[in-house]
Amino acid sequence: MILLRAVPPEFVEGVLSGAYRVTGSVVREVSSGRGVAFLQETSVLQSIFGSALKGVGASLEGGFSPLGLIAVVQNQQIKSRLAEVQSSLALLQSLQVGTLALSGVGLGVSIAGFAMVLKRLKGIENHLSLIEAKIDQITKDRRSDDLRMIFADISTQLSTIEALASRTRKTNVAEAAEQALATSAGRLEVHFRQQSEGIHNGNLKPDAIEVLWSLAAAIRICHEAGLRALFSIDELEAARHLAARRAASYMSLGEGLSPDAIARVLAHQAADYRSYADARVAALPQAEVFVRGMRDSVAAIASQAELAGHLIAVGGSGPSYLAELEAEKTAPLLLLPT
Amino acid sequence: MRLDASLAQLEFLAWRDAQLTAISEQLDAAFPDLLRGLSHHAESAGKMDLAWSSLSLRSAAEALIQDWASNQLKVALHRAEADLDRALLQLPKEMNIDGDVWEQLSKAAPAIAGVGLIAASVAAIPTVVSFATVGTSVFAFWGTATISWPLLALGAASIGIAALTGSQSLRIAEEKARAALCSRLHAEAARQVFGIGEAIGSRYVLSDIQAAVVQAGRNRIIGAPS
């Protein structure tokens, strides 16, 4: 027994009062810096999201882009609705809808079922296709073909991981799936880096940020699914190491990006100061959502290394942790005290 | 990468991103003052200066922009240092900062300064600078400026011709010359401060101030005690 439990009200109050701070999925006591608990989302959260997003014109699965101006405004609306539905969800106040929409909340081990993750992946792929059609005609076809193949590979591996529970000998299959997902993530990173060069050389179209966001979200899906595979075969030490390495890799993808630089590059073609200033201010919110989403992802992935380390220390097992999660049918968030 | 190191690096990236945005916003907010100063300068220029001497106009306008830039740099450095001190003070309370974490942070330090857009400015500022000394380095750059001024008095030369043809023509020509001068000064200020019309990787006041702040911050992080 790992003893995941519902989030006590005092934790919610502690976070809201500033006594605790949630970074990634770790709840820390601000005064001491001590990690006091891990937060873990459950499948209940996904259905709550579905309800909360109704009526705000957004869909998790339909290629919803969190970067549009309307979506940025909707951020607060959605979070308020979540907190109304369930008081413990007030803990999500520090997160952005961008993170929520494309990668799940990212608290703890990914619990989204195959169908949900696949829908999300398909949504990202469709969204990418739409954007790619608008930009960079010369390399569009070659790049789109490669991306389609990568997404097909990821879908296959997600399916493999989903079927793990029904296998008797799952270790080799899970390890192979994890490695294949890592390869896909690496290939997506190449696309991400190519696209992000526009930020440094000044050749960045507004839609390129959407492409970058979509690629980053797909990379994160690969990382989370791979880590879930390792949890499911109780390879916690491997999960700890890999989560740490992937957090570093995700960090390196985004560390050269700053919202100001992106907004200024997008405004650079302006002919005079007034148009430049207006264009910069208009581009900044989108750039902030994108960069903040990248940073949140690093914290979320790094937290999984910490969680794996904690489970090793207390003698817990990955499969029993996942089993406790799957058994939860009412609470959207659970807490694992350290 | 350890979680502590990741979180510390994220904290510093957040500091950097906040400073870069704050500097852009600061310069946006202060730019109208500079434009007003330049307008006043154009309005108060003597007829002879307006007609024949571009040199004194140029020197005075250049001094206005340099003083303004120096003041903006001071404000930016003050804010950045205070914010970084706050971030550094908070870290030990929030996480276990030990030698390993600082080692990882030191390795990450070039990336903290690695915003491509300001690479030329970062390269132009001495590597070893602190919040106390970086101002001098940047001022030195502006003092020996590679700033290329257009011929500010180009349009004003017509006053000289008008002066030969009577007072009414002279007054109209003078008004036109002042308006043209004002417009040129404003455009030049936008070019020097925000790089309007320049290539994307060029140096200008905004990129230099951002680079100065980021370099000083990076060195403070590397030098932070383990």
PDB file of C-alpha atoms in Angstrom, chain A residues 154-315:
ATOM      1  CA  ILE A 154       4.052   7.365 -31.371  1.00  0.00           C
ATOM      2  CA  SER A 155       0.503   6.051 -31.807  1.00  0.00           C
ATOM      3  CA  THR A 156       1.844   2.519 -32.179  1.00  0.00           C
ATOM      4  CA  GLN A 157       3.893   2.772 -29.006  1.00  0.00           C
ATOM      5  CA  LEU A 158       1.001   4.288 -27.054  1.00  0.00           C
ATOM      6  CA  SER A 159      -1.089   1.338 -28.107  1.00  0.00           C
ATOM      7  CA  THR A 160       1.639  -1.046 -26.930  1.00  0.00           C
ATOM      8  CA  ILE A 161       1.797   0.638 -23.531  1.00  0.00           C
ATOM      9  CA  GLU A 162      -1.978   0.534 -23.195  1.00  0.00           C
ATOM     10  CA  ALA A 163      -1.944  -3.213 -23.770  1.00  0.00           C
ATOM     11  CA  LEU A 164       0.803  -3.848 -21.198  1.00  0.00           C
ATOM     12  CA  ALA A 165      -1.631  -4.712 -18.410  1.00  0.00           C
ATOM     13  CA  SER A 166      -2.926  -7.702 -20.354  1.00  0.00           C
ATOM     14  CA  ARG A 167       0.522  -9.132 -21.053  1.00  0.00           C
ATOM     15  CA  THR A 168       2.146 -11.760 -18.896  1.00  0.00           C
ATOM     16  CA  ARG A 169       5.697 -10.886 -19.915  1.00  0.00           C
ATOM     17  CA  LYS A 170       5.649  -7.146 -20.150  1.00  0.00           C
ATOM     18  CA  THR A 171       9.159  -5.997 -19.262  1.00  0.00           C
ATOM     19  CA  ASN A 172      10.807  -6.275 -22.662  1.00  0.00           C
ATOM     20  CA  VAL A 173       7.803  -4.866 -24.472  1.00  0.00           C
ATOM     21  CA  ALA A 174       7.569  -1.885 -22.106  1.00  0.00           C
ATOM     22  CA  GLU A 175      11.268  -1.156 -22.376  1.00  0.00           C
ATOM     23  CA  ALA A 176      11.144  -1.334 -26.177  1.00  0.00           C
ATOM     24  CA  ALA A 177       8.112   0.977 -26.251  1.00  0.00           C
ATOM     25  CA  GLU A 178       9.814   3.423 -23.936  1.00  0.00           C
ATOM     26  CA  GLN A 179      12.917   3.476 -26.136  1.00  0.00           C
ATOM     27  CA  ALA A 180      10.872   3.908 -29.308  1.00  0.00           C
ATOM     28  CA  LEU A 181       9.027   6.844 -27.726  1.00  0.00           C
ATOM     29  CA  ALA A 182      12.370   8.373 -26.755  1.00  0.00           C
ATOM     30  CA  THR A 183      13.478   8.069 -30.383  1.00  0.00           C
ATOM     31  CA  SER A 184      10.283   9.738 -31.586  1.00  0.00           C
ATOM     32  CA  ALA A 185      10.766  12.514 -29.042  1.00  0.00           C
ATOM     33  CA  GLY A 186      14.305  13.008 -30.322  1.00  0.00           C
ATOM     34  CA  ARG A 187      13.078  13.302 -33.902  1.00  0.00           C
ATOM     35  CA  LEU A 188      10.436  15.811 -32.845  1.00  0.00           C
ATOM     36  CA  GLU A 189      13.133  17.779 -31.042  1.00  0.00           C
ATOM     37  CA  VAL A 190      15.003  18.152 -34.337  1.00  0.00           C
ATOM     38  CA  HIS A 191      11.881  19.696 -35.875  1.00  0.00           C
ATOM     39  CA  PHE A 192      11.446  21.903 -32.823  1.00  0.00           C
ATOM     40  CA  ARG A 193      15.007  23.197 -33.027  1.00  0.00           C
ATOM     41  CA  GLN A 194      14.725  23.858 -36.775  1.00  0.00           C
ATOM     42  CA  GLN A 195      11.544  25.811 -36.229  1.00  0.00           C
ATOM     43  CA  SER A 196      12.888  27.748 -33.245  1.00  0.00           C
ATOM     44  CA  GLU A 197      15.877  28.975 -35.266  1.00  0.00           C
ATOM     45  CA  GLY A 198      13.491  31.559 -36.666  1.00  0.00           C
ATOM     46  CA  ILE A 199      13.452  33.228 -33.267  1.00  0.00           C
ATOM     47  CA  HIS A 200      17.204  33.740 -33.434  1.00  0.00           C
ATOM     48  CA  ASN A 201      17.512  34.701 -37.089  1.00  0.00           C
ATOM     49  CA  GLY A 202      14.446  36.918 -37.163  1.00  0.00           C
ATOM     50  CA  ASN A 203      12.482  34.833 -39.621  1.00  0.00           C
ATOM     51  CA  LEU A 204       9.529  33.899 -37.463  1.00  0.00           C
ATOM     52  CA  LYS A 205       5.930  33.911 -38.582  1.00  0.00           C
ATOM     53  CA  PRO A 206       3.154  34.130 -35.973  1.00  0.00           C
ATOM     54  CA  ASP A 207       1.979  30.604 -36.824  1.00  0.00           C
ATOM     55  CA  ALA A 208       5.417  29.219 -36.092  1.00  0.00           C
ATOM     56  CA  ILE A 209       4.767  29.594 -32.358  1.00  0.00           C
ATOM     57  CA  GLU A 210       1.759  27.311 -32.739  1.00  0.00           C
ATOM     58  CA  VAL A 211       3.948  24.772 -34.517  1.00  0.00           C
ATOM     59  CA  LEU A 212       6.528  24.960 -31.727  1.00  0.00           C
ATOM     60  CA  TRP A 213       3.855  24.558 -29.076  1.00  0.00           C
ATOM     61  CA  SER A 214       2.358  21.549 -30.840  1.00  0.00           C
ATOM     62  CA  LEU A 215       5.750  19.882 -31.232  1.00  0.00           C
ATOM     63  CA  ALA A 216       6.579  20.555 -27.578  1.00  0.00           C
ATOM     64  CA  ALA A 217       3.256  19.045 -26.489  1.00  0.00           C
ATOM     65  CA  ALA A 218       3.873  15.913 -28.576  1.00  0.00           C
ATOM     66  CA  ILE A 219       7.381  15.544 -27.132  1.00  0.00           C
ATOM     67  CA  ARG A 220       5.918  15.737 -23.655  1.00  0.00           C
ATOM     68  CA  ILE A 221       3.352  13.059 -24.486  1.00  0.00           C
ATOM     69  CA  CYS A 222       6.258  10.786 -25.513  1.00  0.00           C
ATOM     70  CA  HIS A 223       8.114  11.444 -22.256  1.00  0.00           C
ATOM     71  CA  GLU A 224       5.070  10.898 -20.062  1.00  0.00           C
ATOM     72  CA  ALA A 225       3.968   7.726 -21.831  1.00  0.00           C
ATOM     73  CA  GLY A 226       7.506   6.331 -21.653  1.00  0.00           C
ATOM     74  CA  LEU A 227       7.749   7.031 -17.942  1.00  0.00           C
ATOM     75  CA  ARG A 228       4.365   5.462 -17.348  1.00  0.00           C
ATOM     76  CA  ALA A 229       5.638   2.325 -19.119  1.00  0.00           C
ATOM     77  CA  LEU A 230       8.589   2.153 -16.727  1.00  0.00           C
ATOM     78  CA  PHE A 231       6.329   2.631 -13.697  1.00  0.00           C
ATOM     79  CA  SER A 232       4.116  -0.183 -14.939  1.00  0.00           C
ATOM     80  CA  ILE A 233       7.032  -2.661 -14.987  1.00  0.00           C
ATOM     81  CA  ASP A 234       8.378  -1.372 -11.671  1.00  0.00           C
ATOM     82  CA  GLU A 235      11.566   0.042 -13.179  1.00  0.00           C
ATOM     83  CA  LEU A 236      11.543   2.944 -10.758  1.00  0.00           C
ATOM     84  CA  GLU A 237      15.277   3.518 -10.768  1.00  0.00           C
ATOM     85  CA  ALA A 238      15.265   3.699 -14.572  1.00  0.00           C
ATOM     86  CA  ALA A 239      12.237   6.009 -14.414  1.00  0.00           C
ATOM     87  CA  ARG A 240      14.073   8.267 -11.966  1.00  0.00           C
ATOM     88  CA  HIS A 241      17.136   8.546 -14.208  1.00  0.00           C
ATOM     89  CA  LEU A 242      15.177   8.959 -17.414  1.00  0.00           C
ATOM     90  CA  ALA A 243      12.819  11.569 -15.997  1.00  0.00           C
ATOM     91  CA  ALA A 244      15.828  13.588 -14.845  1.00  0.00           C
ATOM     92  CA  ARG A 245      17.479  13.331 -18.258  1.00  0.00           C
ATOM     93  CA  ARG A 246      14.298  14.208 -20.083  1.00  0.00           C
ATOM     94  CA  ALA A 247      13.699  17.209 -17.871  1.00  0.00           C
ATOM     95  CA  ALA A 248      17.194  18.384 -18.803  1.00  0.00           C
ATOM     96  CA  SER A 249      16.529  17.755 -22.463  1.00  0.00           C
ATOM     97  CA  TYR A 250      13.230  19.629 -22.332  1.00  0.00           C
ATOM     98  CA  MET A 251      14.987  22.452 -20.478  1.00  0.00           C
ATOM     99  CA  SER A 252      17.582  22.758 -23.234  1.00  0.00           C
ATOM    100  CA  LEU A 253      14.833  22.982 -25.859  1.00  0.00           C
ATOM    101  CA  GLY A 254      13.331  26.042 -24.248  1.00  0.00           C
ATOM    102  CA  GLU A 255      16.088  27.785 -22.335  1.00  0.00           C
ATOM    103  CA  GLY A 256      17.078  30.071 -25.221  1.00  0.00           C
ATOM    104  CA  LEU A 257      13.479  31.207 -25.677  1.00  0.00           C
ATOM    105  CA  SER A 258      12.156  34.248 -23.912  1.00  0.00           C
ATOM    106  CA  PRO A 259       8.708  35.809 -24.339  1.00  0.00           C
ATOM    107  CA  ASP A 260      10.239  39.234 -24.964  1.00  0.00           C
ATOM    108  CA  ALA A 261      12.563  37.953 -27.703  1.00  0.00           C
ATOM    109  CA  ILE A 262       9.723  36.125 -29.445  1.00  0.00           C
ATOM    110  CA  ALA A 263       7.426  39.138 -29.269  1.00  0.00           C
ATOM    111  CA  ARG A 264      10.164  41.449 -30.550  1.00  0.00           C
ATOM    112  CA  VAL A 265      11.026  39.161 -33.457  1.00  0.00           C
ATOM    113  CA  LEU A 266       7.356  39.044 -34.423  1.00  0.00           C
ATOM    114  CA  ALA A 267       7.206  42.858 -34.256  1.00  0.00           C
ATOM    115  CA  HIS A 268      10.489  43.433 -36.044  1.00  0.00           C
ATOM    116  CA  GLN A 269       9.106  44.086 -39.512  1.00  0.00           C
ATOM    117  CA  ALA A 270       7.265  47.160 -38.274  1.00  0.00           C
ATOM    118  CA  ALA A 271       8.140  50.289 -40.250  1.00  0.00           C
ATOM    119  CA  ASP A 272       7.983  52.732 -37.349  1.00  0.00           C
ATOM    120  CA  TYR A 273       8.144  52.801 -33.585  1.00  0.00           C
ATOM    121  CA  ARG A 274       4.391  52.964 -32.941  1.00  0.00           C
ATOM    122  CA  SER A 275       3.620  49.926 -35.093  1.00  0.00           C
ATOM    123  CA  TYR A 276       6.555  48.078 -33.522  1.00  0.00           C
ATOM    124  CA  ALA A 277       5.346  48.804 -29.984  1.00  0.00           C
ATOM    125  CA  ASP A 278       1.764  47.765 -30.810  1.00  0.00           C
ATOM    126  CA  ALA A 279       2.876  44.548 -32.513  1.00  0.00           C
ATOM    127  CA  ARG A 280       5.183  43.640 -29.605  1.00  0.00           C
ATOM    128  CA  VAL A 281       2.474  44.174 -27.016  1.00  0.00           C
ATOM    129  CA  ALA A 282       0.000  42.151 -29.104  1.00  0.00           C
ATOM    130  CA  ALA A 283       2.406  39.211 -29.479  1.00  0.00           C
ATOM    131  CA  LEU A 284       3.583  39.106 -25.866  1.00  0.00           C
ATOM    132  CA  PRO A 285       0.691  37.218 -24.185  1.00  0.00           C
ATOM    133  CA  GLN A 286       0.937  34.360 -26.667  1.00  0.00           C
ATOM    134  CA  ALA A 287       4.706  34.206 -26.282  1.00  0.00           C
ATOM    135  CA  GLU A 288       4.350  34.156 -22.490  1.00  0.00           C
ATOM    136  CA  VAL A 289       1.873  31.263 -22.577  1.00  0.00           C
ATOM    137  CA  PHE A 290       4.194  29.305 -24.840  1.00  0.00           C
ATOM    138  CA  VAL A 291       7.382  29.837 -22.821  1.00  0.00           C
ATOM    139  CA  ARG A 292       5.614  29.335 -19.495  1.00  0.00           C
ATOM    140  CA  GLY A 293       4.198  26.069 -20.827  1.00  0.00           C
ATOM    141  CA  MET A 294       7.706  24.916 -21.718  1.00  0.00           C
ATOM    142  CA  ARG A 295       8.995  25.754 -18.228  1.00  0.00           C
ATOM    143  CA  ASP A 296       6.003  24.087 -16.528  1.00  0.00           C
ATOM    144  CA  SER A 297       6.702  20.945 -18.522  1.00  0.00           C
ATOM    145  CA  VAL A 298      10.286  20.831 -17.247  1.00  0.00           C
ATOM    146  CA  ALA A 299       9.070  21.053 -13.644  1.00  0.00           C
ATOM    147  CA  ALA A 300       6.418  18.390 -14.266  1.00  0.00           C
ATOM    148  CA  ILE A 301       8.866  15.914 -15.794  1.00  0.00           C
ATOM    149  CA  ALA A 302      11.546  16.614 -13.177  1.00  0.00           C
ATOM    150  CA  SER A 303       8.960  15.953 -10.451  1.00  0.00           C
ATOM    151  CA  GLN A 304       8.455  12.451 -11.794  1.00  0.00           C
ATOM    152  CA  ALA A 305      12.119  11.726 -11.086  1.00  0.00           C
ATOM    153  CA  GLU A 306      11.539  12.886  -7.523  1.00  0.00           C
ATOM    154  CA  LEU A 307       8.391  10.761  -7.221  1.00  0.00           C
ATOM    155  CA  ALA A 308      10.188   7.652  -8.477  1.00  0.00           C
ATOM    156  CA  GLY A 309      12.990   8.320  -5.987  1.00  0.00           C
ATOM    157  CA  HIS A 310      10.485   8.675  -3.157  1.00  0.00           C
ATOM    158  CA  LEU A 311       8.735   5.417  -4.042  1.00  0.00           C
ATOM    159  CA  ILE A 312      12.100   3.625  -4.063  1.00  0.00           C
ATOM    160  CA  ALA A 313      12.922   5.117  -0.651  1.00  0.00           C
ATOM    161  CA  VAL A 314       9.653   3.994   0.949  1.00  0.00           C
ATOM    162  CA  GLY A 315       9.698   0.572  -0.702  1.00  0.00           C
TER     163      GLY A 315
END
